[in-house]
C-alpha cells in the first residue's frame, strides 16, 4: 500500500514537473529520474529547512537525512522497468528503516 501511494505521489510530481516545463522530454529515463531527484533535494532545502551539517543530531540534519532517503526511493521507483514483476519485487528502503 505504501509503495502504491509513493508511486502515485511520485507520478503526481513527475506530471507537475513535466507540466511546469511545458512538456520537457528527456533523452533517457535515467536523466529524467536524476533531474527529479536533484530538484526534490533542492526544494526540501528551501521548504523544509533540511541541511546537511556537522551536527548529526540537529533537526536540520535529521530532516536532510530523511530527504535523502525519500529521494533515493523516488529515484529507484522512477527507474523501474514498466513490468508487473518489477513492481511486485520492489522493496522500499525507507519503509524498513523508519517503521522499526
Tab-separated table of C-alpha atoms in Angstrom:
chain	number	residue	atom	x	y	z
A	1	UNK	CA	0.000	0.000	0.000
A	2	UNK	CA	2.808	2.421	0.902
A	3	UNK	CA	4.532	1.611	-2.398
A	4	UNK	CA	1.298	2.378	-4.247
A	5	UNK	CA	0.955	5.728	-2.502
A	6	UNK	CA	4.598	6.506	-3.226
A	7	UNK	CA	4.064	5.706	-6.903
A	8	UNK	CA	1.005	7.954	-7.045
A	9	UNK	CA	2.786	10.823	-5.286
A	10	UNK	CA	5.864	10.343	-7.469
A	11	UNK	CA	3.663	10.274	-10.550
A	12	UNK	CA	1.981	13.489	-9.492
A	13	UNK	CA	5.327	15.251	-9.032
A	14	UNK	CA	6.582	13.951	-12.371
A	15	UNK	CA	3.386	15.138	-14.078
A	16	UNK	CA	3.574	18.555	-12.408
A	17	UNK	CA	7.263	18.923	-13.292
A	18	UNK	CA	6.508	17.987	-16.897
A	19	UNK	CA	3.588	20.411	-16.987
A	20	UNK	CA	5.642	23.262	-15.495
A	21	UNK	CA	8.430	22.654	-18.039
A	22	UNK	CA	5.961	22.761	-20.942
A	23	UNK	CA	6.230	19.089	-21.694
A	24	UNK	CA	10.005	18.788	-21.453
A	25	UNK	CA	11.226	15.431	-22.691
A	26	UNK	CA	14.399	13.714	-21.570
A	27	UNK	CA	16.668	11.582	-23.730
A	28	UNK	CA	16.599	8.757	-21.176
A	29	UNK	CA	14.511	7.753	-18.207
A	30	UNK	CA	17.632	7.878	-16.037
A	31	UNK	CA	18.185	11.549	-16.917
A	32	UNK	CA	14.596	12.322	-16.005
A	33	UNK	CA	14.907	10.462	-12.704
A	34	UNK	CA	18.191	12.182	-11.853
A	35	UNK	CA	16.722	15.617	-12.595
A	36	UNK	CA	13.672	14.831	-10.495
A	37	UNK	CA	15.783	13.589	-7.572
A	38	UNK	CA	18.062	16.633	-7.659
A	39	UNK	CA	15.097	19.007	-7.874
A	40	UNK	CA	13.469	17.270	-4.916
A	41	UNK	CA	16.562	17.728	-2.745
A	42	UNK	CA	16.983	21.392	-3.714
A	43	UNK	CA	13.320	22.019	-2.953
A	44	UNK	CA	13.334	20.422	0.504
A	45	UNK	CA	16.355	22.505	1.438
A	46	UNK	CA	14.157	25.575	0.987
A	47	UNK	CA	10.730	24.293	2.029
A	48	UNK	CA	11.680	22.074	4.971
A	49	UNK	CA	14.893	23.736	6.106
A	50	UNK	CA	16.736	20.480	5.603
A	51	UNK	CA	20.515	20.811	5.536
A	52	UNK	CA	23.493	18.539	5.860
A	53	UNK	CA	25.546	19.663	8.840
A	54	UNK	CA	28.385	18.515	11.059
A	55	UNK	CA	25.972	18.275	13.990
A	56	UNK	CA	24.328	14.949	13.164
A	57	UNK	CA	21.724	15.335	15.905
A	58	UNK	CA	20.432	18.713	14.670
A	59	UNK	CA	16.866	18.749	13.390
A	60	UNK	CA	18.029	20.232	10.064
A	61	UNK	CA	20.462	17.360	9.563
A	62	UNK	CA	17.860	14.758	10.526
A	63	UNK	CA	15.401	16.230	8.000
A	64	UNK	CA	18.169	16.201	5.383
A	65	UNK	CA	18.863	12.506	6.034
A	66	UNK	CA	15.147	11.734	5.687
A	67	UNK	CA	15.007	13.748	2.450
A	68	UNK	CA	17.954	11.791	1.048
A	69	UNK	CA	16.211	8.526	1.943
A	70	UNK	CA	12.992	9.669	0.239
A	71	UNK	CA	14.932	10.895	-2.793
A	72	UNK	CA	16.629	7.507	-3.077
A	73	UNK	CA	13.260	5.748	-3.073
A	74	UNK	CA	11.874	8.216	-5.629
A	75	UNK	CA	14.844	7.576	-7.896
A	76	UNK	CA	14.599	3.801	-7.511
A	77	UNK	CA	10.862	3.852	-8.285
A	78	UNK	CA	11.409	6.164	-11.228
A	79	UNK	CA	13.973	3.869	-12.860
A	80	UNK	CA	11.902	0.692	-12.510
A	81	UNK	CA	11.102	-1.218	-15.666
A	82	UNK	CA	7.451	-0.923	-16.594
A	83	UNK	CA	6.642	-4.531	-15.833
A	84	UNK	CA	4.468	-6.065	-13.146
A	85	UNK	CA	7.392	-8.171	-11.956
A	86	UNK	CA	9.440	-5.031	-11.212
A	87	UNK	CA	6.646	-3.537	-9.123
A	88	UNK	CA	5.951	-6.788	-7.299
A	89	UNK	CA	9.594	-7.238	-6.304
A	90	UNK	CA	10.348	-3.594	-5.433
A	91	UNK	CA	11.420	-3.096	-1.829
A	92	UNK	CA	11.322	0.365	-0.300
A	93	UNK	CA	14.407	1.155	1.732
A	94	UNK	CA	12.769	3.878	3.811
A	95	UNK	CA	9.774	1.858	4.909
A	96	UNK	CA	12.009	-0.726	6.560
A	97	UNK	CA	14.243	1.963	8.054
A	98	UNK	CA	11.559	4.199	9.577
A	99	UNK	CA	8.995	1.599	10.632
A	100	UNK	CA	11.287	-0.172	13.063
